[in-house]
Backbone as JSON Lines, residues from 0, in Angstrom:
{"i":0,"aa":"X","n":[0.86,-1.16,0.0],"ca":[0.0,0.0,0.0],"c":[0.91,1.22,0.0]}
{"i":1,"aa":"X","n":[0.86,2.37,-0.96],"ca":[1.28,2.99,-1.0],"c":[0.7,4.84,-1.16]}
{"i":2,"aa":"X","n":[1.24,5.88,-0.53],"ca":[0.49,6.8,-0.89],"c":[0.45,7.34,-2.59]}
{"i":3,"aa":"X","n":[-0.32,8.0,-3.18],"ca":[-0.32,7.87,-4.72],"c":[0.1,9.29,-4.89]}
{"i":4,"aa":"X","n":[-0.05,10.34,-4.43],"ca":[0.21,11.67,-4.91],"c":[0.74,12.75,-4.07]}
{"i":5,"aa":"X","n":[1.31,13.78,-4.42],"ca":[1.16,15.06,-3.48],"c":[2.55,15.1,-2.06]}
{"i":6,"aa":"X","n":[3.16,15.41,-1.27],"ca":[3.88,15.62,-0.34],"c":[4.8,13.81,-0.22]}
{"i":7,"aa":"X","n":[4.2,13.18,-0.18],"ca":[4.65,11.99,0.42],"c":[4.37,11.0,-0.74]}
{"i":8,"aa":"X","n":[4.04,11.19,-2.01],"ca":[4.03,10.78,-3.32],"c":[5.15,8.86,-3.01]}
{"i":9,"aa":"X","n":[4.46,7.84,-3.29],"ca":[4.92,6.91,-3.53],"c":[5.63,6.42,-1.85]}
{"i":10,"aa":"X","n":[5.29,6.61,-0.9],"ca":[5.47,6.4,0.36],"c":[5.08,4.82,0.6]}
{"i":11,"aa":"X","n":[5.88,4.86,0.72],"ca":[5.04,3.12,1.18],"c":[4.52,2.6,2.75]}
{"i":12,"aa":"X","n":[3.12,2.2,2.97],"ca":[2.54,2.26,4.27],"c":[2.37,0.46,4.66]}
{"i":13,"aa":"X","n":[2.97,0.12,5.7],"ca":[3.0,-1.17,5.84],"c":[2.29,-1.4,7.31]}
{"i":14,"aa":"X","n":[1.23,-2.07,7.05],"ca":[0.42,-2.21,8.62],"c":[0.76,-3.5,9.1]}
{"i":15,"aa":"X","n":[0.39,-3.64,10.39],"ca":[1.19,-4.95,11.25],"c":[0.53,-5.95,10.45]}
{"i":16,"aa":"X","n":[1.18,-7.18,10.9],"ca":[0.53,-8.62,10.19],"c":[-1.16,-8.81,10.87]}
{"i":17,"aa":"X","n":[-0.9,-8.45,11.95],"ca":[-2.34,-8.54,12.65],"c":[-3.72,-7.66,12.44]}
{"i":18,"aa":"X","n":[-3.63,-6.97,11.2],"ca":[-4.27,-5.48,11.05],"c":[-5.45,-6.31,10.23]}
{"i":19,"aa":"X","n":[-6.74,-6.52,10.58],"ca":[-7.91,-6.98,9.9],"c":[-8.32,-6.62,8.92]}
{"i":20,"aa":"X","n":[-8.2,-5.0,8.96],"ca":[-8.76,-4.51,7.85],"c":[-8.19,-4.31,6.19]}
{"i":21,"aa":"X","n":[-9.91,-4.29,5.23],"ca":[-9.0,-4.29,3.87],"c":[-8.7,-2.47,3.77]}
{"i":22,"aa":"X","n":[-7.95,-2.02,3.39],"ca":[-7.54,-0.94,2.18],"c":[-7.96,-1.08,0.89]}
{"i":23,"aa":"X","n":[-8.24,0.13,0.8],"ca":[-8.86,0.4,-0.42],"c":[-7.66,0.43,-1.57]}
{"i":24,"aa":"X","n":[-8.14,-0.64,-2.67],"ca":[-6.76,-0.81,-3.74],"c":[-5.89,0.67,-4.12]}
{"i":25,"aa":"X","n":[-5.03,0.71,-4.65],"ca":[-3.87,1.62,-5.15],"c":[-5.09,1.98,-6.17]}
{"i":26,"aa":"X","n":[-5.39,1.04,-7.19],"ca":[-6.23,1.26,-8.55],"c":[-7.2,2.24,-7.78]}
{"i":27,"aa":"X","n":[-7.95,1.63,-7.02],"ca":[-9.65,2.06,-7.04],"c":[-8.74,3.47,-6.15]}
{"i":28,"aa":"X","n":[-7.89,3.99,-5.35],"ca":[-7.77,5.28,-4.56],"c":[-6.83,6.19,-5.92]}
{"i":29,"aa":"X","n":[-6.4,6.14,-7.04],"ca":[-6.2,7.12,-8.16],"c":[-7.36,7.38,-8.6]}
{"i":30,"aa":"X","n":[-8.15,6.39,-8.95],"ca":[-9.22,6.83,-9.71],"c":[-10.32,7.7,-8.82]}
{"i":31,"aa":"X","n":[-10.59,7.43,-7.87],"ca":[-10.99,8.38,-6.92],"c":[-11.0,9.94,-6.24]}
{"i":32,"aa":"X","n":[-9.17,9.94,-6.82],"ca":[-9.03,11.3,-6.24],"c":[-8.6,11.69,-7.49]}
{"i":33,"aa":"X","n":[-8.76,11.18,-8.66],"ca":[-9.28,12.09,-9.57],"c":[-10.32,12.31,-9.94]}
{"i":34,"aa":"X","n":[-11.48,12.14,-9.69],"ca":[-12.44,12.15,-9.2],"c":[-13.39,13.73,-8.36]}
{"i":35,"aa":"X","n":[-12.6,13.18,-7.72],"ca":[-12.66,14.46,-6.73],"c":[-11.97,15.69,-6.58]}
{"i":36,"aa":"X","n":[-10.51,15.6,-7.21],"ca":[-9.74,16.44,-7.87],"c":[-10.5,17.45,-8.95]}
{"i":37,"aa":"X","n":[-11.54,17.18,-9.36],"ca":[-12.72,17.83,-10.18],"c":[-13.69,18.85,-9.64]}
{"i":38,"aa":"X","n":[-14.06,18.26,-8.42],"ca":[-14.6,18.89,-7.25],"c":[-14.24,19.96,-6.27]}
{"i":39,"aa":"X","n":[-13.01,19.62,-6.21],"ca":[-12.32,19.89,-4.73],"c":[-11.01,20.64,-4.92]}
{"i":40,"aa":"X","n":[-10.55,21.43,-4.62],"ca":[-8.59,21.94,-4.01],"c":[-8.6,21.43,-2.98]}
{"i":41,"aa":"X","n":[-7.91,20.81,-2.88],"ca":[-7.49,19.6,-1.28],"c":[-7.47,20.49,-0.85]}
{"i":42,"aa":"X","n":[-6.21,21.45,-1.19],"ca":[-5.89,22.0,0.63],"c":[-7.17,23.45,1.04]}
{"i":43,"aa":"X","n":[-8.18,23.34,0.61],"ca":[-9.15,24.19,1.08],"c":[-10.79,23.4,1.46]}
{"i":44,"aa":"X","n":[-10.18,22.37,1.58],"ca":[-11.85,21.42,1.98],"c":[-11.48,20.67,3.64]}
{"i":45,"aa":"X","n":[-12.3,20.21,4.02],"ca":[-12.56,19.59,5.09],"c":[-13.21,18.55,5.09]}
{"i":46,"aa":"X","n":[-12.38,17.02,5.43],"ca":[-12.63,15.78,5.35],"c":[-12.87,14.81,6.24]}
{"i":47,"aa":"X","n":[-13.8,14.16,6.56],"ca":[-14.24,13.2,7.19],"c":[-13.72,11.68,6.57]}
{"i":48,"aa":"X","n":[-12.77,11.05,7.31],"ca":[-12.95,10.03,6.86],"c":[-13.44,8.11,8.07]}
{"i":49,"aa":"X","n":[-14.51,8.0,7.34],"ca":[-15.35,6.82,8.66],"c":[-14.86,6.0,8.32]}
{"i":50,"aa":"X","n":[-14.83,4.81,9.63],"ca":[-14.29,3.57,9.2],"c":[-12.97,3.82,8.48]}
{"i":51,"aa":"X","n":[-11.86,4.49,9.55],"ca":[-10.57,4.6,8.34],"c":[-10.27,3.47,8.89]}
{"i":52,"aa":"X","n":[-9.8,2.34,9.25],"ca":[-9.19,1.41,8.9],"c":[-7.5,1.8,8.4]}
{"i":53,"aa":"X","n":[-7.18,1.41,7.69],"ca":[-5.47,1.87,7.81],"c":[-5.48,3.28,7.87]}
{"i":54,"aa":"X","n":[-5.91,4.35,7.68],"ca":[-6.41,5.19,7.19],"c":[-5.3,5.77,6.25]}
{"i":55,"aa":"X","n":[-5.17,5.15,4.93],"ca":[-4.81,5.77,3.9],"c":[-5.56,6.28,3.05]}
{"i":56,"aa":"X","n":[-6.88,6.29,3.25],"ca":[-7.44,7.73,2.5],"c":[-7.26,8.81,3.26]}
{"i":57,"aa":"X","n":[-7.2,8.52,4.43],"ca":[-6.46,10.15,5.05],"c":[-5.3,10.4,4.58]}
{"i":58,"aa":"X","n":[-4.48,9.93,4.82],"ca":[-2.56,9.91,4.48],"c":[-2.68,10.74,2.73]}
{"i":59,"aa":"X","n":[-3.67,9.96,2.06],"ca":[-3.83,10.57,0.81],"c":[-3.79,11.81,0.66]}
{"i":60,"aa":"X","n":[-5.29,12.32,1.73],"ca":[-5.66,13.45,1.65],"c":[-4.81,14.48,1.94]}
{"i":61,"aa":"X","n":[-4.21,14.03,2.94],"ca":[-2.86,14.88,3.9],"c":[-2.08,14.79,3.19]}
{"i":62,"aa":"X","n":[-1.8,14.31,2.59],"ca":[-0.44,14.11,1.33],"c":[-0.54,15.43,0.37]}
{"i":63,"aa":"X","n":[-1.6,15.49,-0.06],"ca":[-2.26,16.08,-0.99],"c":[-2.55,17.75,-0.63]}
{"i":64,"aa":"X","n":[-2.32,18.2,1.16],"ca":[-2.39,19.37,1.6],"c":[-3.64,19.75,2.27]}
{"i":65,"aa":"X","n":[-4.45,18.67,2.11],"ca":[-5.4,19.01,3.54],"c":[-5.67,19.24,4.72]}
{"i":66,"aa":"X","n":[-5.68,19.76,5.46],"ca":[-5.25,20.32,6.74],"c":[-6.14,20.54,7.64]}
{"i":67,"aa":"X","n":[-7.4,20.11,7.32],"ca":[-8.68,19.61,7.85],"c":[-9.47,18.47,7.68]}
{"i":68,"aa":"X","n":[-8.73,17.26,8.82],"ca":[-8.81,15.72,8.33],"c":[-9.48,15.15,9.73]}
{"i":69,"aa":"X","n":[-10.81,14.16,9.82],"ca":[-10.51,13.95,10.98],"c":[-11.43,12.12,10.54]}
{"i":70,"aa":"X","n":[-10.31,11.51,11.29],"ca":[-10.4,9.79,10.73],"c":[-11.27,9.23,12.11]}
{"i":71,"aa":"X","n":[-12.1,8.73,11.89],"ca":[-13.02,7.73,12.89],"c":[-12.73,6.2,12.7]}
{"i":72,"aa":"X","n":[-12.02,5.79,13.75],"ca":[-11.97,4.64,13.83],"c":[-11.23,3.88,14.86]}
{"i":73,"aa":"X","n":[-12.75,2.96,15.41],"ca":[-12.83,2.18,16.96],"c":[-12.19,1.7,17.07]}
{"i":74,"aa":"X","n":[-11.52,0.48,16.2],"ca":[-10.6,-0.8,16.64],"c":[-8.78,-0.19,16.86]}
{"i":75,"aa":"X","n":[-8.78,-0.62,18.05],"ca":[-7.63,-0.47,18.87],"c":[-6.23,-0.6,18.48]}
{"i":76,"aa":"X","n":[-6.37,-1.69,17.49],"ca":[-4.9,-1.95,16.89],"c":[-5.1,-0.63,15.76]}
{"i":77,"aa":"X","n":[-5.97,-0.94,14.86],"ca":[-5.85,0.29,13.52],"c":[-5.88,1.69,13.76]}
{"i":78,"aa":"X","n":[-6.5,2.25,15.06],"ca":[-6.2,3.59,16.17],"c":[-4.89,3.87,16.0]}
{"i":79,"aa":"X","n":[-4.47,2.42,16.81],"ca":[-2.93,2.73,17.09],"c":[-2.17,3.14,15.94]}
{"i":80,"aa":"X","n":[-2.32,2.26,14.31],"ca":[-1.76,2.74,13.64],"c":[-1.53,3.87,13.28]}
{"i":81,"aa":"X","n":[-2.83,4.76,12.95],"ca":[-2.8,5.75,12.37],"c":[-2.42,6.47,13.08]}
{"i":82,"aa":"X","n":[-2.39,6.71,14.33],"ca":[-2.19,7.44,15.35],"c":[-0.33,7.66,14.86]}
{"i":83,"aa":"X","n":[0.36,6.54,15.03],"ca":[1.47,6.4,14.82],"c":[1.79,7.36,13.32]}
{"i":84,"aa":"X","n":[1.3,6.78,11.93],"ca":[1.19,7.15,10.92],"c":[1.21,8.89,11.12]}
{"i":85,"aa":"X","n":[0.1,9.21,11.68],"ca":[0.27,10.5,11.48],"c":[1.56,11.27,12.45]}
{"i":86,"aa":"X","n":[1.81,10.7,13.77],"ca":[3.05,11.37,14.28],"c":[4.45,10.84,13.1]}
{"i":87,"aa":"X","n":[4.51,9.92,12.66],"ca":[5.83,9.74,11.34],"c":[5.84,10.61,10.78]}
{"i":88,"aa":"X","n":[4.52,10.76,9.53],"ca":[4.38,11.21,8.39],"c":[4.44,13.18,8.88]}
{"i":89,"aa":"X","n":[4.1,13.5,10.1],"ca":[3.94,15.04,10.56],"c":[2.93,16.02,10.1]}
{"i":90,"aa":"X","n":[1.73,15.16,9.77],"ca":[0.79,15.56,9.06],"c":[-0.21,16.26,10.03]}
{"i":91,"aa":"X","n":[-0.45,18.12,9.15],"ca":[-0.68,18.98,10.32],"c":[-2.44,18.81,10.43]}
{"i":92,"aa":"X","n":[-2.88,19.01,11.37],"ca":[-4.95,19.0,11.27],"c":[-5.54,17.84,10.98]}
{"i":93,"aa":"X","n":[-4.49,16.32,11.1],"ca":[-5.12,15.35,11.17],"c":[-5.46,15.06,12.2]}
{"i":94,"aa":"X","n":[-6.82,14.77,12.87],"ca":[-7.42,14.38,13.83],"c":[-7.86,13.11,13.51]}
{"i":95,"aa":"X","n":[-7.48,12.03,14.93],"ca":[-8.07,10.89,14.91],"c":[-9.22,10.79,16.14]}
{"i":96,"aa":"X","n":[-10.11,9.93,15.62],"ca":[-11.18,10.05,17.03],"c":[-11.19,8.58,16.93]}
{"i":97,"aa":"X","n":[-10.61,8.27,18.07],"ca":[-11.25,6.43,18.35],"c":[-12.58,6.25,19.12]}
{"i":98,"aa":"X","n":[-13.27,5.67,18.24],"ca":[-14.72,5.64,18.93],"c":[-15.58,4.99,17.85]}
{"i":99,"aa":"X","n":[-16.34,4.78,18.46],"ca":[-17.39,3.54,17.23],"c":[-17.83,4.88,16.38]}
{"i":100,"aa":"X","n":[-18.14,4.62,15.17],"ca":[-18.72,5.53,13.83],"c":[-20.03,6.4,14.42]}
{"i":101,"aa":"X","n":[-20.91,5.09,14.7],"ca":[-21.87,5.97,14.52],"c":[-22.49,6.22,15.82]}
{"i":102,"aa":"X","n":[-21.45,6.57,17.21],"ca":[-21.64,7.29,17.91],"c":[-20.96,8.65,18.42]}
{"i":103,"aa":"X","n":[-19.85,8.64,17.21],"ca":[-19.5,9.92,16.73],"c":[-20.56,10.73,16.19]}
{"i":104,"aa":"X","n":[-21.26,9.54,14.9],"ca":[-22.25,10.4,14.08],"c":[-23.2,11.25,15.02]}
{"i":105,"aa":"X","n":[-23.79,10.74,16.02],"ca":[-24.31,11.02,17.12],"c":[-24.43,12.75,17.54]}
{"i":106,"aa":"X","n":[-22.75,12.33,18.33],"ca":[-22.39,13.63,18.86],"c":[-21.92,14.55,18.08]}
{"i":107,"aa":"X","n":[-21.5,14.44,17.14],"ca":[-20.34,15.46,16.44],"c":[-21.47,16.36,15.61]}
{"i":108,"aa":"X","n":[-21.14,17.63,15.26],"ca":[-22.01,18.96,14.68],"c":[-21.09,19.23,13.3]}
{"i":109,"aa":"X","n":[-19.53,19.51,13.44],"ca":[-18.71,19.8,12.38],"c":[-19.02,19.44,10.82]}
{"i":110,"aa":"X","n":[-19.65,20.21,9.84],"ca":[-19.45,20.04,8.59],"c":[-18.28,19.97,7.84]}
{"i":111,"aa":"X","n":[-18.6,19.07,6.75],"ca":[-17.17,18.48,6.0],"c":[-17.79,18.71,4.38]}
{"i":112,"aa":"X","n":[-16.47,18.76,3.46],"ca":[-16.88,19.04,2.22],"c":[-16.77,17.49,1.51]}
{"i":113,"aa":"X","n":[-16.15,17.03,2.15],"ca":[-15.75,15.46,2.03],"c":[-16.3,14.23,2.9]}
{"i":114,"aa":"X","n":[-17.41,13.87,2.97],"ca":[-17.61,12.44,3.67],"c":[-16.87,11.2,3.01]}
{"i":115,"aa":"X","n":[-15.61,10.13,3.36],"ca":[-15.73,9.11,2.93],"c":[-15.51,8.02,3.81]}
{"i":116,"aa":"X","n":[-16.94,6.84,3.76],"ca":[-17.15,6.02,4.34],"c":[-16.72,4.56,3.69]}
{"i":117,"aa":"X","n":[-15.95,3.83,4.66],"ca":[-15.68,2.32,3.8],"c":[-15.71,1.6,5.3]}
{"i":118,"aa":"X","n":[-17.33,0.88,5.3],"ca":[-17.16,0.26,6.08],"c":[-16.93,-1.58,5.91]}
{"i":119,"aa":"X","n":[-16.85,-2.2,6.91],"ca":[-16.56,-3.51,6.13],"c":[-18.21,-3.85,5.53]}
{"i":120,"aa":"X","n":[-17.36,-4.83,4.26],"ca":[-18.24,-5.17,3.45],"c":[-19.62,-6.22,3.86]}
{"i":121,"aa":"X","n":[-18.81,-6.85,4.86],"ca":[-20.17,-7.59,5.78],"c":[-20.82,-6.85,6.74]}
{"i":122,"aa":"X","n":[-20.89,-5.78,6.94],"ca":[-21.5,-4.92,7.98],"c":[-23.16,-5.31,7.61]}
{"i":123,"aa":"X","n":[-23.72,-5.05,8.76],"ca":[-25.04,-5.32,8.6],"c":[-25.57,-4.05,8.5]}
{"i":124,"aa":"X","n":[-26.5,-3.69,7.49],"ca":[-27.42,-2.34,7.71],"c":[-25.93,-1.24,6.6]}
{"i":125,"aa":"X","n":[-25.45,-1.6,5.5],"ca":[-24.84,-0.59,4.83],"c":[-25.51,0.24,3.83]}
{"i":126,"aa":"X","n":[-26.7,-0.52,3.48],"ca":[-27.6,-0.04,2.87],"c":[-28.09,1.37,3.16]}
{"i":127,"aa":"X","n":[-27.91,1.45,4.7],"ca":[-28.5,2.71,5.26],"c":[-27.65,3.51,5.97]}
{"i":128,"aa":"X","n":[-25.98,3.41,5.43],"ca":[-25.27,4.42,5.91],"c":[-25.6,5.7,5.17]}
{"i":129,"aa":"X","n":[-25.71,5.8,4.01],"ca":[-26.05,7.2,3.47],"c":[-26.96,8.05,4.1]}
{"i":130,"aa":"X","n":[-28.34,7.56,4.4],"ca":[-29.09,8.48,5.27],"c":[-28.79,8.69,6.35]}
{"i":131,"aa":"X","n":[-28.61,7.8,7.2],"ca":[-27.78,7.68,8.37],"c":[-26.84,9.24,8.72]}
{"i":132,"aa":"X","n":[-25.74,8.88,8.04],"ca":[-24.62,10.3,7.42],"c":[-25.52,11.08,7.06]}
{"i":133,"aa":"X","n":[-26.57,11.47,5.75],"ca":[-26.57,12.88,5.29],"c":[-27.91,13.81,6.65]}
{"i":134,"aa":"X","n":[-28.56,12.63,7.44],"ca":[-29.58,13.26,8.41],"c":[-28.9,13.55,9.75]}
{"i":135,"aa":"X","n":[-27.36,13.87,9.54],"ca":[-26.92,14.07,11.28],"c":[-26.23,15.31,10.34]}
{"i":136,"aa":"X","n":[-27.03,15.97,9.46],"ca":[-26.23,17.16,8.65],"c":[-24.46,17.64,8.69]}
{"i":137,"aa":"X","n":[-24.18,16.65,8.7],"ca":[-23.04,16.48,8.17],"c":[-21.63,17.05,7.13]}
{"i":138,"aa":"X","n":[-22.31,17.05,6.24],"ca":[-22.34,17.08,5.07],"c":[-22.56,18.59,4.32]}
{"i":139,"aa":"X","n":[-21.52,19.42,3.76],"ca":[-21.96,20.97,3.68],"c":[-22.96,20.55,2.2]}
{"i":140,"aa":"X","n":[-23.77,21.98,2.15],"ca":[-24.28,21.74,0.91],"c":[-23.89,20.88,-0.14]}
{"i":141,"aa":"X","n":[-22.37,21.67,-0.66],"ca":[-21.97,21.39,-1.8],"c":[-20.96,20.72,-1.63]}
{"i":142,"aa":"X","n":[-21.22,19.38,-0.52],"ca":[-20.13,18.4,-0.06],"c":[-20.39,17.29,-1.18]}
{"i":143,"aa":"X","n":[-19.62,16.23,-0.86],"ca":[-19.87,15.06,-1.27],"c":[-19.34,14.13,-0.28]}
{"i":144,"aa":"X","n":[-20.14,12.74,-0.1],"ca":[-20.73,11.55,0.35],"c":[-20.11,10.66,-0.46]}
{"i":145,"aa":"X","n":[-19.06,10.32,0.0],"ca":[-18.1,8.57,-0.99],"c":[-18.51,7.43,-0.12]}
{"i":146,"aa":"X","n":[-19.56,6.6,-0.08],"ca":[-19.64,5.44,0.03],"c":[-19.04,4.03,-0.7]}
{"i":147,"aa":"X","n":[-17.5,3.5,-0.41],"ca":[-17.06,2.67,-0.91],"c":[-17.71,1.12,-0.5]}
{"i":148,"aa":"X","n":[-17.99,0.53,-1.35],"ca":[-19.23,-1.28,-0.97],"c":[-18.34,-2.09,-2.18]}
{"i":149,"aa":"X","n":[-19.15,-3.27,-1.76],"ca":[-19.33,-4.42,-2.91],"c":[-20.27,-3.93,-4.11]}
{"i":150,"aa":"X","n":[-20.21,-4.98,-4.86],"ca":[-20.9,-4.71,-6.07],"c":[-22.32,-5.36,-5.54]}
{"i":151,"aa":"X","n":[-22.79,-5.77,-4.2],"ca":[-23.61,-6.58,-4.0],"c":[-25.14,-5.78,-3.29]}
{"i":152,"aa":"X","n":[-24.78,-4.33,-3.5],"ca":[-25.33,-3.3,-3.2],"c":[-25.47,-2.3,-4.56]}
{"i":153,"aa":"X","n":[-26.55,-2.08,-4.35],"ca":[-26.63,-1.07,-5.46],"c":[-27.34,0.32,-4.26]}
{"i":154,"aa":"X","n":[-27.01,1.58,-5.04],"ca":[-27.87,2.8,-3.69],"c":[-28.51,3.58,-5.32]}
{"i":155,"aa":"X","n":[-28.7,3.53,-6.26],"ca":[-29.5,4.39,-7.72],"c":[-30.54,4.87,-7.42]}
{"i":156,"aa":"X","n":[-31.24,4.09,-6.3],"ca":[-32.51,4.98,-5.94],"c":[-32.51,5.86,-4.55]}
{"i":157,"aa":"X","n":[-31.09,6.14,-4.07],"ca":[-31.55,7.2,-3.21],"c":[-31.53,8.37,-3.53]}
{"i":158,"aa":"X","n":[-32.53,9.29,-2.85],"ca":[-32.85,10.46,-3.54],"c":[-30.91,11.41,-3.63]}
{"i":159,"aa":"X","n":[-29.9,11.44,-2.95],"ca":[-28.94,11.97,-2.9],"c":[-28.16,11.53,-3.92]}
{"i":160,"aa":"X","n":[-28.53,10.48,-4.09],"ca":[-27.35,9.35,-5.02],"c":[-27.01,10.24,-6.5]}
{"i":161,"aa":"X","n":[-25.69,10.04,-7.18],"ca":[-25.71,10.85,-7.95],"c":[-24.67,10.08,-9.08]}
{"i":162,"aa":"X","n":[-23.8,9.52,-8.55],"ca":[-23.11,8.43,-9.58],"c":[-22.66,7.36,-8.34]}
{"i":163,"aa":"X","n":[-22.13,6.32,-9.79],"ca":[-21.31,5.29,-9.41],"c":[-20.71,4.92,-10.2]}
{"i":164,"aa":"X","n":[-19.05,4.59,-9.52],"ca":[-17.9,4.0,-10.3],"c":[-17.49,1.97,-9.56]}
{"i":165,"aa":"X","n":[-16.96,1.67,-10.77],"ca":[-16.39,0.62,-10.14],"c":[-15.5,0.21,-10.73]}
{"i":166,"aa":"X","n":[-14.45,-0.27,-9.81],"ca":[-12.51,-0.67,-10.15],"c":[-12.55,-1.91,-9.47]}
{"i":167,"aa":"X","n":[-12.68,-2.87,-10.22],"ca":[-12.12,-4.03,-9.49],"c":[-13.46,-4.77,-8.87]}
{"i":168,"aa":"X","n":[-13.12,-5.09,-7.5],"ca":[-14.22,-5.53,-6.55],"c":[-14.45,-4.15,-5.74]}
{"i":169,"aa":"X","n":[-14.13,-2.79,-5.97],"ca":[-14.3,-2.12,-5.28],"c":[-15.34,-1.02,-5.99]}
{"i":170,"aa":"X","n":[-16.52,-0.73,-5.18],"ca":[-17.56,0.3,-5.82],"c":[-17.84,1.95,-5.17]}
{"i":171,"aa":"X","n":[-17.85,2.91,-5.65],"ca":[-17.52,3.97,-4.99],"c":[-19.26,4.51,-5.27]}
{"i":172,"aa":"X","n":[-19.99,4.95,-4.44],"ca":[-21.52,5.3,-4.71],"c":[-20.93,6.79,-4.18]}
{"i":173,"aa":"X","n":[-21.4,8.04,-4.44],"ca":[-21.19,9.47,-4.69],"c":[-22.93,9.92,-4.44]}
{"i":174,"aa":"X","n":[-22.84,10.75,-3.49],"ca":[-23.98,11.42,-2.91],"c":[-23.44,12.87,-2.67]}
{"i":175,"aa":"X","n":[-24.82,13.59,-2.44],"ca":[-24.86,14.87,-2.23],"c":[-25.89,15.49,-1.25]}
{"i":176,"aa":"X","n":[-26.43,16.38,-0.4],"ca":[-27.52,16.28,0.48],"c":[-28.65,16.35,-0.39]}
{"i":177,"aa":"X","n":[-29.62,15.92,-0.65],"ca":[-30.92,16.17,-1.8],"c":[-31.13,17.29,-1.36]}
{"i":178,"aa":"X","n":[-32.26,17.65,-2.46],"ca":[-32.36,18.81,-2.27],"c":[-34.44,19.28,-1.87]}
């Protein structure tokens, strides 16, 4: 796993043998942040990223000059990583919050121009992270909502839904708050 662009360009990120979680492929995270590179100047948005898991879509983002990052994620060993990750790498306004997702979603008020969620693919109830996320207003107007899934989900009929890409086994669903 490696970072793909920006400050730390081709970095290579190696998580313990014991680290459960998947990462999102090299393939499916270029095509993504070009993607969003369409949307967005990194270093003037503000990013949420749920369920980071290694969190190299943060490292990305931070790579890239974002400076308003803040990664959610409970499990203790992958905490630890990133935690680590970001004191290495010296990456400034990355915030980690260890705590289950969606009792962050809960408490937290802070709008982001960037939601991206990858939770595991067997999670029960993923169907209904999008509403979930865009009804705890979240989400600035003219944000966007990256829900990364299986192909074993489709979201075309939610009213926010707005595209979908897919690389591999990996599917990226793109929302916006409806209107």
């Amino acid at each position: 796993m490696r970072i793909i662009s920006g400050k730390y360009k081709g970095k290579h990120i190696q998580p313990p043998r014991n680290f459960r979680a998947r990462p999102t492929t090299d393939f499916a995270r270029v095509a993504l942040f070009n993607i969003l590179a369409n949307y967005f100047d990194f270093e003037e948005i503000s990013v949420l990223d749920l369920f980071a898991g290694t969190g190299v879509i943060g490292y990305e983002f931070a790579s890239r000059g974002c400076h308003n990052l803040t990664s959610v994620e409970n499990h203790p060993v992958h905490a630890a990583f990133i935690r680590r990750m970001i004191r290495e790498l010296s990456f400034e306004g990355f915030r980690l919050m260890e705590r289950d997702v969606f009792s962050f979603l809960e408490h937290h008020q802070t709008k982001y121009d960037v939601i991206f969620c990858d939770p595991p693919y067997d999670m029960e109830g993923i169907g209904n992270l999008p509403d979930i996320i865009l009804q705890h207003g979240l989400l600035n107007k003219e944000g966007i909502l990256v829900v990364e899934h299986s192909g074993d989900i489709s979201f075309a009929g939610h009213p926010g839904f707005f595209d979908e890409r897919r690389y591999g086994k990996v599917h990226f669903s793109f929302f916006r708050v409806p209107e």
